[in-house]
Coordinates of C-alpha atoms in Angstrom, one line a residue:
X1 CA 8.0 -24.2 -53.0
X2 CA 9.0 -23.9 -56.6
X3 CA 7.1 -21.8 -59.3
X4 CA 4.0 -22.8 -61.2
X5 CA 1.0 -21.5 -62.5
X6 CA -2.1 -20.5 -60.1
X7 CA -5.2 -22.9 -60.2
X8 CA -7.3 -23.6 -57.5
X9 CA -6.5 -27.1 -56.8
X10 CA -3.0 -26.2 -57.2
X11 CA -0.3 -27.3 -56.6
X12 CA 0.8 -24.0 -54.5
X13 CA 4.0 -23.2 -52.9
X14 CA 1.8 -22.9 -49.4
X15 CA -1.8 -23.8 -48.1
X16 CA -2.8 -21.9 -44.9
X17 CA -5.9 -23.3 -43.1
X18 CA -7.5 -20.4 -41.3
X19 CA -7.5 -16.7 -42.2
X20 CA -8.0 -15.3 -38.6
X21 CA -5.3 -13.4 -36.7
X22 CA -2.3 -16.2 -37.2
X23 CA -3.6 -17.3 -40.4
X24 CA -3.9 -13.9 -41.8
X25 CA -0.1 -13.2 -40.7
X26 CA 1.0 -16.5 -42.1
X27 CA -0.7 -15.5 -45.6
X28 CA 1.3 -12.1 -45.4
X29 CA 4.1 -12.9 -44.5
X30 CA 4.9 -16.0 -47.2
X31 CA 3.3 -14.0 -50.4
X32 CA 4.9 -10.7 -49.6
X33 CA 8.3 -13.8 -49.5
X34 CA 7.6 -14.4 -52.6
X35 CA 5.6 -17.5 -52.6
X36 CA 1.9 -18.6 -53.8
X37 CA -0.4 -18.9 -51.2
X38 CA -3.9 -20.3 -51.1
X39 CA -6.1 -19.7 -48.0
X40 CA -8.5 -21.9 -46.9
X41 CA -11.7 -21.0 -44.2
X42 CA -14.3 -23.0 -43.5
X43 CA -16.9 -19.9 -43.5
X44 CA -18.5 -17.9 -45.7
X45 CA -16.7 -14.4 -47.5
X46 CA -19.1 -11.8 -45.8
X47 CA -18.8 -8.1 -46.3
X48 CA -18.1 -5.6 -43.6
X49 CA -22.3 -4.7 -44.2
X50 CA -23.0 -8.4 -43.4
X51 CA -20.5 -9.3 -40.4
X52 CA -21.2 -6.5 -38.7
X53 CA -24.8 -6.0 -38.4
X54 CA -26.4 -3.5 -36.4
X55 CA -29.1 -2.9 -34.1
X56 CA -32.0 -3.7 -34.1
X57 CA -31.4 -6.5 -36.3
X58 CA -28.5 -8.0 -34.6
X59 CA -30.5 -8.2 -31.2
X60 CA -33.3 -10.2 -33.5
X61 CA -30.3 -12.7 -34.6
X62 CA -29.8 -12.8 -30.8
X63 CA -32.6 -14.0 -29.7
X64 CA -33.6 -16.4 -32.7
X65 CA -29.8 -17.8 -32.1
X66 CA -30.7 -18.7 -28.3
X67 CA -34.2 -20.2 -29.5
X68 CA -33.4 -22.3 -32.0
X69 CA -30.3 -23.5 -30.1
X70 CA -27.4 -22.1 -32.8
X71 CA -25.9 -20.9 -29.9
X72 CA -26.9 -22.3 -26.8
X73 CA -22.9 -22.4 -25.4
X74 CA -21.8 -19.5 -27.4
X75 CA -24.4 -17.1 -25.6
X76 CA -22.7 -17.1 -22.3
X77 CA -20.2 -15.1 -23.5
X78 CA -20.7 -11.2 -22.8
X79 CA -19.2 -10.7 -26.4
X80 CA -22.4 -12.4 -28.1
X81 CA -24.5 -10.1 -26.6
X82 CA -22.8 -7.0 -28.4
X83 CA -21.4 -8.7 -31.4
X84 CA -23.4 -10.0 -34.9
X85 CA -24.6 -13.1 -34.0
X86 CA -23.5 -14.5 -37.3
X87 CA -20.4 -14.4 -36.6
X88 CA -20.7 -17.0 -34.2
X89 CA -21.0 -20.9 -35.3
X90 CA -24.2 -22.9 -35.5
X91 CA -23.5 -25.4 -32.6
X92 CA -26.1 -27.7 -34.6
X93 CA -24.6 -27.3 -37.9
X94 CA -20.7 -27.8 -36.8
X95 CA -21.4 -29.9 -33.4
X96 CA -18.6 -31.3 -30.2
X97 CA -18.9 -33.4 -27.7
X98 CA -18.0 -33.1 -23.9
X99 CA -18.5 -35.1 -21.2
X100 CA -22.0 -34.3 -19.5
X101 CA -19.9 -33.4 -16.1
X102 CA -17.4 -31.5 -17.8
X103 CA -19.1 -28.5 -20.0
X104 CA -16.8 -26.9 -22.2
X105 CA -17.8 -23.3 -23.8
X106 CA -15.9 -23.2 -27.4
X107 CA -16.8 -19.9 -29.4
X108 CA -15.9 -20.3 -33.3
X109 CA -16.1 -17.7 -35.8
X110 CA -16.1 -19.3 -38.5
X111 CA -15.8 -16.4 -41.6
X112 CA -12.9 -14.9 -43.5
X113 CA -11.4 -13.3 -40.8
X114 CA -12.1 -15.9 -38.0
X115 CA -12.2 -15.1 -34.3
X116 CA -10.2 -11.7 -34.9
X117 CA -13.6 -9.9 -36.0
X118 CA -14.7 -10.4 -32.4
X119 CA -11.2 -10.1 -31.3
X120 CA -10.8 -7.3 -27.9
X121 CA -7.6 -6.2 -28.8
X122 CA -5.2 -6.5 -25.7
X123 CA -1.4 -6.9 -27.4
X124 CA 0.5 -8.5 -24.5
X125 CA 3.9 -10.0 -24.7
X126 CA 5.2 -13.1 -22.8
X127 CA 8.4 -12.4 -20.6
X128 CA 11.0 -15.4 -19.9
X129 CA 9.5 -15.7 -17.0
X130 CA 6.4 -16.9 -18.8
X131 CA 8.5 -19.0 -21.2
X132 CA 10.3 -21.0 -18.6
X133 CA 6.5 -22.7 -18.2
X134 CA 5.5 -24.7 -15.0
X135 CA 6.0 -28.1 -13.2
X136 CA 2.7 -30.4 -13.7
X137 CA 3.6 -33.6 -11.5
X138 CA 7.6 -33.3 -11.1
X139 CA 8.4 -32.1 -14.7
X140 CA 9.3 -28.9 -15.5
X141 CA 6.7 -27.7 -18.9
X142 CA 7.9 -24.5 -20.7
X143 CA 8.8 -23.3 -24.1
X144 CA 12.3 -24.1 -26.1
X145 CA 12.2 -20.3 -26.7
X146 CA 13.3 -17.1 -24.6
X147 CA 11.1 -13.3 -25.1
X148 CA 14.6 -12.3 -27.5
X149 CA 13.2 -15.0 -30.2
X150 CA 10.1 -13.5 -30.1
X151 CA 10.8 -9.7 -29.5
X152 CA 11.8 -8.4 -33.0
X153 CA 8.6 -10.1 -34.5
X154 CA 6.5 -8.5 -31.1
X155 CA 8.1 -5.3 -32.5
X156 CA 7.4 -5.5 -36.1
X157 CA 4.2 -6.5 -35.2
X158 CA 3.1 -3.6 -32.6
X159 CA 4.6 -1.0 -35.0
X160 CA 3.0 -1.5 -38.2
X161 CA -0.5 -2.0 -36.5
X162 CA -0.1 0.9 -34.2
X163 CA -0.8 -0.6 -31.1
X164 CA -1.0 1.7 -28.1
X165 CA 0.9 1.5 -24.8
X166 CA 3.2 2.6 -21.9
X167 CA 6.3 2.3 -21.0
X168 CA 6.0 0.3 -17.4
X169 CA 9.3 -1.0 -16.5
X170 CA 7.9 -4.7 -15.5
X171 CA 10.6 -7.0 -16.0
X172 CA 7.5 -10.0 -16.0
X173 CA 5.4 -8.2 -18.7
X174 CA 8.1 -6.8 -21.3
X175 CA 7.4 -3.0 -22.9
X176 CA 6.5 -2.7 -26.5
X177 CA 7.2 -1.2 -29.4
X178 CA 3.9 1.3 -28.9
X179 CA 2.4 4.4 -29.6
X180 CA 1.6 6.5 -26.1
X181 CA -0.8 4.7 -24.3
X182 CA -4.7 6.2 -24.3
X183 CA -5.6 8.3 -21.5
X184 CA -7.7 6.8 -18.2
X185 CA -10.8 8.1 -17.1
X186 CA -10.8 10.1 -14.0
X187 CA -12.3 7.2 -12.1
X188 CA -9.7 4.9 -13.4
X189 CA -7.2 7.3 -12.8
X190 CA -8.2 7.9 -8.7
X191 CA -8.7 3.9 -8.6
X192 CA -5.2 3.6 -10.0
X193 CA -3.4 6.1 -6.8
X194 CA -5.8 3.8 -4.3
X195 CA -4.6 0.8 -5.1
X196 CA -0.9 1.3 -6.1
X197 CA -0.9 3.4 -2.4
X198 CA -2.4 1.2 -0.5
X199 CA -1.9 -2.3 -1.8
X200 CA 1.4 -1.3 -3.7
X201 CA 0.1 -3.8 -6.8
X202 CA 0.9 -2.0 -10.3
X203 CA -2.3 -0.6 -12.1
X204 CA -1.0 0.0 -16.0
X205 CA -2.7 1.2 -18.8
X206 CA -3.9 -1.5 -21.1
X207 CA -1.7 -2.0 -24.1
X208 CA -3.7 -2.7 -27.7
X209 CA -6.2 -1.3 -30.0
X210 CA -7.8 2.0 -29.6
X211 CA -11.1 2.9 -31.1
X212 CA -11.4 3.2 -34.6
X213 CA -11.2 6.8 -35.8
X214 CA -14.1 8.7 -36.5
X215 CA -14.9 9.1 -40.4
X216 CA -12.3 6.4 -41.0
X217 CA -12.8 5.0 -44.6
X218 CA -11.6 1.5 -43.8
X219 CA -14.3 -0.7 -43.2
X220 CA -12.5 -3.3 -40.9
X221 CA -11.1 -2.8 -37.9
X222 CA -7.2 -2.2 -38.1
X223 CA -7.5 -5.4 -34.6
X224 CA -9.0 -8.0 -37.6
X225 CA -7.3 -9.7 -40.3
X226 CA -9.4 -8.4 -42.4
X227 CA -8.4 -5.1 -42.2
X228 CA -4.6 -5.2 -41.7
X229 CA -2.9 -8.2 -42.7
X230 CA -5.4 -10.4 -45.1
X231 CA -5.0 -7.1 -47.3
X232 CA -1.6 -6.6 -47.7
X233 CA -1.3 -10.4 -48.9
X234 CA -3.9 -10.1 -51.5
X235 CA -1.9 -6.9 -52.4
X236 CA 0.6 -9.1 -53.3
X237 CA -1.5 -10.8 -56.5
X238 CA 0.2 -14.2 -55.2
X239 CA -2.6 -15.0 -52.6
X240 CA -6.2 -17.0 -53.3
X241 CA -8.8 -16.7 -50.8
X242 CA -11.0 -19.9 -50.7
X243 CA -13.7 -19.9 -48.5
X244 CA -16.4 -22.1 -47.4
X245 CA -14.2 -24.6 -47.5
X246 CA -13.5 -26.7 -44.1
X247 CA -10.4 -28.7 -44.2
X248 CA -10.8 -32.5 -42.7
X249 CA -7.2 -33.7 -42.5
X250 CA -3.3 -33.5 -44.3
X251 CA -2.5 -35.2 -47.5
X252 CA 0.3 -37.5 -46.9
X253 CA 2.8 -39.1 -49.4
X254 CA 3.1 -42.9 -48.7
X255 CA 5.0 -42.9 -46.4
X256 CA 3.8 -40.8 -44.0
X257 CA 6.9 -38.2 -43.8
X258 CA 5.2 -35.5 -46.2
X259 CA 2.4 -33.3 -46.6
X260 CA 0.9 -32.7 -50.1
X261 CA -1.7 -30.8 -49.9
X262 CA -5.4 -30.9 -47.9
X263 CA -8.7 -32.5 -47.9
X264 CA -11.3 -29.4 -48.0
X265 CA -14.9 -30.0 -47.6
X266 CA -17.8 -27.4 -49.8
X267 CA -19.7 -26.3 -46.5
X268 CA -22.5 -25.9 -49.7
X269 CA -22.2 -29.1 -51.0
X270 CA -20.7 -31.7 -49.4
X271 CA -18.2 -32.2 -51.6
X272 CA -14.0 -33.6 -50.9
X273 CA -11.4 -32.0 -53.0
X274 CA -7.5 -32.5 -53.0
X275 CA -5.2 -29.2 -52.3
X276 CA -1.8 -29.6 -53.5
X277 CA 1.2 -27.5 -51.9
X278 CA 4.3 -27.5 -50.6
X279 CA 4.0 -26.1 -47.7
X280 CA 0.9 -26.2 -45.1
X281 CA 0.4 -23.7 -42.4
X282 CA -2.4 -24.9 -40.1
X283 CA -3.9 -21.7 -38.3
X284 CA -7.5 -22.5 -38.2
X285 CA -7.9 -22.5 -34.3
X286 CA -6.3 -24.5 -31.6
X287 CA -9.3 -27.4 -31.1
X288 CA -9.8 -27.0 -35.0
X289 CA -6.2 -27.6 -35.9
X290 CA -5.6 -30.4 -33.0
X291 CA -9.0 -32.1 -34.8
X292 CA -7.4 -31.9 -38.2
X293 CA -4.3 -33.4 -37.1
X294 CA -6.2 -36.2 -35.1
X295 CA -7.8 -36.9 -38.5
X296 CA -4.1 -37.3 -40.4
X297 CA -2.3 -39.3 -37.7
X298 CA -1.5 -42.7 -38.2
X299 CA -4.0 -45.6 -36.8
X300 CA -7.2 -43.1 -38.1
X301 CA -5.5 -42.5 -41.6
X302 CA -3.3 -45.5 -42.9
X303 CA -0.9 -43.5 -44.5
X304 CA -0.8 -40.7 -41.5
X305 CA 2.1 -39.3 -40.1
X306 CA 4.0 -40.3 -36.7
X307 CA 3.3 -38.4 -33.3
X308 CA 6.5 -40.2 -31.1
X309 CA 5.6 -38.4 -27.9
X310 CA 1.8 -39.6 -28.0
X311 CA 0.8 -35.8 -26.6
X312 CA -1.3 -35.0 -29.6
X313 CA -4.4 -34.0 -28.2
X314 CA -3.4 -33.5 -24.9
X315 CA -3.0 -30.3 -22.1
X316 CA -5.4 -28.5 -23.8
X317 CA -5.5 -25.1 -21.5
X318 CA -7.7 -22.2 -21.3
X319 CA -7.2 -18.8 -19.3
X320 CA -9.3 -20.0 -15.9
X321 CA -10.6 -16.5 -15.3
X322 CA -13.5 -14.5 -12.8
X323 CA -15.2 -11.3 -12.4
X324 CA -17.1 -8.5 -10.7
X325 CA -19.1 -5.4 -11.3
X326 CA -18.7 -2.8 -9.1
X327 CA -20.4 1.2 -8.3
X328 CA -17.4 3.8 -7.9
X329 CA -18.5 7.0 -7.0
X330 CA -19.4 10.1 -9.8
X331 CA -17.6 13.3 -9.2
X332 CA -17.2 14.1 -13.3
X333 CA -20.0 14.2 -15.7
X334 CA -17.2 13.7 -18.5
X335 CA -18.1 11.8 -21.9
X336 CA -17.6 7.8 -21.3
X337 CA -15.1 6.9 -23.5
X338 CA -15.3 3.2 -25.3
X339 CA -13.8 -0.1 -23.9
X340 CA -11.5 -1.3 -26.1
X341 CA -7.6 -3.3 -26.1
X342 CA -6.4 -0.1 -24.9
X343 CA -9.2 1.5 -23.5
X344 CA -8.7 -0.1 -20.1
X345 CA -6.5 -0.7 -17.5
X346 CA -4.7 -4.2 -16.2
X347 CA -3.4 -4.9 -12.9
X348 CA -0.7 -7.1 -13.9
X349 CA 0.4 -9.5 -11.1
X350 CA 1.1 -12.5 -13.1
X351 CA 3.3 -14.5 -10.4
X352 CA 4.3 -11.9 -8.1
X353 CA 1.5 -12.5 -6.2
X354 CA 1.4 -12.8 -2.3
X355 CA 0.7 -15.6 0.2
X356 CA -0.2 -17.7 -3.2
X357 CA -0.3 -21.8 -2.7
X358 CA -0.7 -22.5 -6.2
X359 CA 1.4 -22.4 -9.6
X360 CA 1.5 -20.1 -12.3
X361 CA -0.1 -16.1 -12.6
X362 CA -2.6 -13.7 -13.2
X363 CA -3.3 -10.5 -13.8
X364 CA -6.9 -7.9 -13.5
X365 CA -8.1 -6.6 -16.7
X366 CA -10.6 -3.6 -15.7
X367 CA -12.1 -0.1 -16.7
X368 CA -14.3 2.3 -14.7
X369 CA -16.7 4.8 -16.1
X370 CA -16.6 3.0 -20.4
X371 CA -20.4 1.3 -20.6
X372 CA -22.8 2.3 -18.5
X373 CA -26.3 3.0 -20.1
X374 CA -28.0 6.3 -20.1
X375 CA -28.5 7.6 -16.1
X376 CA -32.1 6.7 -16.3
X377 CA -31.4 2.5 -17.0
X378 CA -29.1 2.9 -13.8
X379 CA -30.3 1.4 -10.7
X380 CA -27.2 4.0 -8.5
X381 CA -27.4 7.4 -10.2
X382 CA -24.6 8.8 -8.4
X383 CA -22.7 6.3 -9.3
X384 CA -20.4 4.8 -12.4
X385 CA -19.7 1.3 -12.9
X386 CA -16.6 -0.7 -13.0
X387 CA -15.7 -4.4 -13.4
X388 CA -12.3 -6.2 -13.0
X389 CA -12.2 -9.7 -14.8
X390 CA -8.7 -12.0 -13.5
X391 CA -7.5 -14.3 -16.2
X392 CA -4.6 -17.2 -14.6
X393 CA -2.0 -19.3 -16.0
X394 CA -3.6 -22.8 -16.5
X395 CA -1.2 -26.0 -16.0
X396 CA -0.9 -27.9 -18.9
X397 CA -2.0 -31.7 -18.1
X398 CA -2.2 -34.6 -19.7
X399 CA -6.2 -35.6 -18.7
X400 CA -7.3 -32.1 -20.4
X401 CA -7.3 -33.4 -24.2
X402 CA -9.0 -33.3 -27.5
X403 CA -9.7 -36.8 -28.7
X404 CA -12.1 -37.7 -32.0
X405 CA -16.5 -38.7 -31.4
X406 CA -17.3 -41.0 -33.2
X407 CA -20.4 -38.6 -34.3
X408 CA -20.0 -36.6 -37.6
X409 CA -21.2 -33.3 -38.5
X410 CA -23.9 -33.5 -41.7
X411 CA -20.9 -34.0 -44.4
X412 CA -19.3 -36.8 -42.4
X413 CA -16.5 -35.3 -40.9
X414 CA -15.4 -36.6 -37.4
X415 CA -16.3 -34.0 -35.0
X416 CA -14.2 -33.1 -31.6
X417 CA -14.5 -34.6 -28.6
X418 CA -13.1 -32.0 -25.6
X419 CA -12.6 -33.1 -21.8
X420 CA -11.0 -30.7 -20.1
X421 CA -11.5 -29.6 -16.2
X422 CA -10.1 -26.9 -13.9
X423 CA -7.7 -28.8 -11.2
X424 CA -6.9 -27.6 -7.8
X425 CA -4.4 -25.7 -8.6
X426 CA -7.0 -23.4 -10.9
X427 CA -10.0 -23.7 -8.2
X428 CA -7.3 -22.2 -5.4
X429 CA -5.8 -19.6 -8.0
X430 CA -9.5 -18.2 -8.4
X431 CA -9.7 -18.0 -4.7
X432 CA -7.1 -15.7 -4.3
X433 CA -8.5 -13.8 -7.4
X434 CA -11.4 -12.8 -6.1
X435 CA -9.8 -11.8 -3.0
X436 CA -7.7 -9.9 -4.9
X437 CA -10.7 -8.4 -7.0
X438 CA -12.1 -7.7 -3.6
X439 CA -9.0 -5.5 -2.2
X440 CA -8.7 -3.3 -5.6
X441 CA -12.4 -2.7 -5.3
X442 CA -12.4 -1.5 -1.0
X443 CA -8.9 -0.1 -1.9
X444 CA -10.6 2.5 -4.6
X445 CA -13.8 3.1 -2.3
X446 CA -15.8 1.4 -4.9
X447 CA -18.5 -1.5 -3.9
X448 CA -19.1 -4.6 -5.4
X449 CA -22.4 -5.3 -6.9
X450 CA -24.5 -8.0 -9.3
X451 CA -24.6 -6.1 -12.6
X452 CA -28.6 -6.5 -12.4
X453 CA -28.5 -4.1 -9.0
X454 CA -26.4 -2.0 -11.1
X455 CA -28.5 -1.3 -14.6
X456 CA -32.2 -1.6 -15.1
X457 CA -31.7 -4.4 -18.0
X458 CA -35.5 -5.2 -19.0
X459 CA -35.0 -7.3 -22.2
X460 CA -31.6 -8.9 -21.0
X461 CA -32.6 -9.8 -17.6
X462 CA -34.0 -13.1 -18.6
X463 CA -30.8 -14.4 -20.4
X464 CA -29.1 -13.2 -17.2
X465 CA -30.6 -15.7 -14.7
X466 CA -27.3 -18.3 -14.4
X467 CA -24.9 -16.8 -16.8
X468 CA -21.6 -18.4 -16.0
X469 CA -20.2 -15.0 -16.5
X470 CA -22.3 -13.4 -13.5
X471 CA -21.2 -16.1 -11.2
X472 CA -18.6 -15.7 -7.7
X473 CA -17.1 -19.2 -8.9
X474 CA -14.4 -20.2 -11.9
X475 CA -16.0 -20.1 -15.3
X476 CA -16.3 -22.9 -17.3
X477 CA -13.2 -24.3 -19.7
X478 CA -13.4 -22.2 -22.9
X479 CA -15.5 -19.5 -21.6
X480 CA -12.6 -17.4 -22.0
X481 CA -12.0 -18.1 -25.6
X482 CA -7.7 -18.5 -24.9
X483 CA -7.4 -22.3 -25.5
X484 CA -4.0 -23.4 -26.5
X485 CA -2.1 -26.2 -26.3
X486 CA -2.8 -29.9 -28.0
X487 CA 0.3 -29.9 -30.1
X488 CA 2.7 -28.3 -28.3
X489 CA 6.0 -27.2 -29.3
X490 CA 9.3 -28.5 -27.6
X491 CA 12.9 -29.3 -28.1
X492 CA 12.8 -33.1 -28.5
X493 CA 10.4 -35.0 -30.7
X494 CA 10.0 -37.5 -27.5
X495 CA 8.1 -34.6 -25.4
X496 CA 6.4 -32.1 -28.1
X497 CA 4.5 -32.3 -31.5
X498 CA 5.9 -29.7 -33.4
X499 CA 9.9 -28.3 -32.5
X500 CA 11.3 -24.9 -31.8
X501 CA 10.3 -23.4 -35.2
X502 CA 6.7 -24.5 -35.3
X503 CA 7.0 -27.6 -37.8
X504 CA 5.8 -31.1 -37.0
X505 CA 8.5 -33.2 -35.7
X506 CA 8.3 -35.8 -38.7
X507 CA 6.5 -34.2 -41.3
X508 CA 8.5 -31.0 -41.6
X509 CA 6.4 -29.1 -44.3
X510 CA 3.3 -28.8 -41.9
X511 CA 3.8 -25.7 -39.3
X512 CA 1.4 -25.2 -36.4
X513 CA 1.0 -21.6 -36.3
X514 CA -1.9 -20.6 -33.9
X515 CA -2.5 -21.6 -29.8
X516 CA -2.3 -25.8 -30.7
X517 CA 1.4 -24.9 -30.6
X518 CA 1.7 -23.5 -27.2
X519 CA 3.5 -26.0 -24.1
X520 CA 2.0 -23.9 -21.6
X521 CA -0.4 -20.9 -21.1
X522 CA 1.0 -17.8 -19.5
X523 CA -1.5 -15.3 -18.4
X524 CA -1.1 -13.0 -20.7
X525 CA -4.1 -12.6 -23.5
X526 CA -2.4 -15.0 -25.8
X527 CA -3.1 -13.5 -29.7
X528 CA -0.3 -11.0 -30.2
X529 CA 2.3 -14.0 -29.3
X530 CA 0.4 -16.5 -31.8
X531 CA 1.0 -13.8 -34.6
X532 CA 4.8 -13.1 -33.5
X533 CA 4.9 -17.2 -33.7
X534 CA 3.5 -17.8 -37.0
X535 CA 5.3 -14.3 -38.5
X536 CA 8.9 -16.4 -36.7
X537 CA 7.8 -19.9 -38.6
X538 CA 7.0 -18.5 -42.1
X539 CA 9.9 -16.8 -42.3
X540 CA 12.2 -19.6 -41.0
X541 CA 10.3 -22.0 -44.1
X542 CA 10.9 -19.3 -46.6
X543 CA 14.7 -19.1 -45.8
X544 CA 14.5 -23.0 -46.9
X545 CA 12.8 -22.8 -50.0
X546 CA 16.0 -23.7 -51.8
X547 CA 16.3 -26.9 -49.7

């Protein structure tokens, strides 16, 4: 990572592939370092105005998204239906495959910014308990790192973006560094006493974003790239954005053992050109960075690099997760305040959870009293309505992978192939989930209800009919938007992809910064660890840069 003079093609002293919530911290962290960074996304550079939206347009986008098929997979998530629809991919333009048995959901956002602009804000940190992994047919899968290697960069992290939250005292979901936690609602606050009296489970406040202030100047949300971290690296004068750009696959020397650059593709055009750097960070999404290393491994590129544990692609995980909608009786005609990260409440089991016959954790993300429409679109006007969604722990196993189609998208690029399913294991966690869900709810004196015998819904009642969000069963893979895993990390070369500080086992000057990385799931929403991770590897490269 020596100096020379910016150009576009470079050489730079680091490339990093993906400006989302790892990428943005990777860019950060190496130019405020010192060194010259190019970022590369495969979407477009949009203005706050144009990512965005707002209504009625976006609900226009909406519907020409579902009818023209853009976003046929995309649309069962509840975030599509308040979100800009552009900032959701075009499932015709940027295609994958699955098998017909085995549907995977995969939400992209592919902008300057990535999936952080639809991001919910939930700042959760892994405990050891969570590090020490799980077994998955008599071997024992965790991380080759304990919570003190992540907990300054947690710190650091939760400080300078003002994250809020309390201070709980669970030894299996670690305090942070947080401003005071935002208050509950009155119904939360009487489900809370309910449940912790009768059922003794914790109810916590949720720890994350709050709303953005009113009359704020900033026009990105402090939770996004774009408006924390993507900022202070161009502050720095040594970072290039460069977007529109999709990057296909590494640039190796002869040999295999070193990374030069990238192979970008114009999303306008078409056409290939060459990166040069020293360094390449790939943070562009887990099942986009697994694809681009697919497409720069040896026997697919004749100069690609070694993978000697063969587990590239593989124990691909996702947060296997359920939900219910539930009345809870009105006694205060107080103001709703907004769901956000830290608007909300969790009821954090994760594996302290009885009479359970499965592996692994969970915990109930919830909020009472935050969305419901005006009293005249509710079906129960005495009442307010709650919801509880449980996201588990997800064993990492080898038949849940990524592989290469042999179908392109419309520039030629080898497109992903993704076959994952839910195992028993998952199927019986989400069992005792909504069982769980079930006891909070009677504990609380609410009543569990379909959302459409909740709200009077007249344009959104057709999209409703099957939504796998609406449904008493597991959603499908994806549908959560937590995959991980693919290139995991580990502490010999002969089980993981990339080692204990994030770099590829045989090509050392390629670090794999966002979910790819990650040996096993946790429960915990996973995007505050994948920026303490990617803030811990960019550091470790720049103490090298003499090497």
């Amino acid at each position: 990572m020596s100096s020379r003079s910016m150009n576009c093609d470079g050489p730079w002293d680091a490339i990093v592939v993906g400006s989302g919530a790892s990428g943005g911290v990777a860019a950060m962290t190496l130019a405020e370092g010192g060194a010259r960074v190019l970022v590369v996304d495969a979407g477009p550079d949009l203005t706050s105005t144009e990512a965005f939206g707002s209504e009625p347009g976006n609900l226009v986008r909406r519907i020409a998204g579902l009818t023209s098929g853009s976003h046929r997979r995309q649309s069962q998530h509840p975030g599509y239906w308040k979100a800009n629809p552009r900032l959701y991919a075009d499932e015709r333009i940027h295609p994958y495959e699955h098998p017909a048995d085995q549907p995977f959901l995969w939400t992209r956002g592919l902008q300057v910014g990535g999936r952080s602009l639809t991001w919910g804000g939930i700042t959760l940190r892994l405990s050891d308990e969570d590090l020490a992994g799980v077994n998955v047919d008599g071997q024992q899968v965790g991380w080759p790192l304990r919570s003190s290697d992540l907990t300054p960069h947690y710190a650091e992290l939760e400080r300078w973006l003002g994250v809020h939250g309390g201070r709980d005292g669970l030894d299996h979901l670690p305090d942070g560094d947080t401003q005071p936690a935002l208050a509950a609602t009155p119904a939360e606050q009487r489900f809370a006493v309910a449940v912790q009296h009768q059922l003794g489970y914790p109810v916590i406040r949720s720890r994350g974003f709050g709303p953005a202030p009113q009359g704020q100047d900033a026009s990105w949300p402090r939770s996004s790239s774009r408006g924390s971290s993507l900022p202070r690296a161009m502050a720095t004068g040594r970072t290039q954005l460069m977007p529109e750009h999709l990057v296909e696959r590494l640039l190796m020397d002869a040999g295999g053992n070193n990374a030069t650059g990238v192979v970008a593709v114009d999303q306008i055009n078409g056409n290939r050109k060459e990166l040069k750097a020293d360094l390449v960070v790939l943070a562009a999404s887990t099942i986009q960075t697994v694809s681009i290393l697919l497409r720069s491994c040896r026997g697919v590129q004749s100069n690609g690099f070694d993978d000697p544990s063969g587990r590239l692609g593989t124990r691909l995980m996702d947060h296997v997760s359920t939900s219910q909608f539930f009345a809870f009786p009105e006694r205060d005609q107080a103001d709703q305040p907004p769901l956000t990260g830290a608007g909300s409440f969790f009821v954090p089991l994760g594996r302290h959870l009885p009479s359970a016959g499965f592996q692994g954790g969970y915990g109930l993300w919830g909020g009472i009293g935050r969305f419901d429409p005006p009293r005249w679109l509710r079906r129960r006007p005495t009442c307010i309505t709650g919801f509880l969604i449980g996201h588990g722990e997800v064993l990492p196993r080898a038949e849940n992978r990524v592989t290469l189609s042999e179908r392109t998208d419309r520039w030629g690029v080898r497109v992903p192939s993704i076959s994952c399913r839910w195992s028993r294991n998952e199927l019986e966690m989400v069992t005792h989930m909504r069982a769980s869900i079930k006891a909070c709810i009677d504990a609380a004196g609410g009543e569990a209800r379909p959302i459409k015998n909740l709200f009077h819904l007249p344009f959104v009642e057709p999209w409703l009919e099957g939504a796998v969000a609406l449904s008493d069963g597991a959603a499908p893979p994806g549908y959560y938007i937590h995959e991980v895993g693919g290139a995991a990390m580990g502490s010999a070369e002969i089980c993981s992809v990339v080692d204990p500080f994030n770099r590829l086992w045989r090509v050392p000057n390629v670090l794999v910064v966002d979910g790819a990385c990650w040996p096993s799931s946790a429960w915990q929403s996973p995007t505050l660890t994948m920026m303490a991770l990617s803030r811990r590897a960019c550091l470790e490269a720049l103490s090298g840069r003499g090497e």
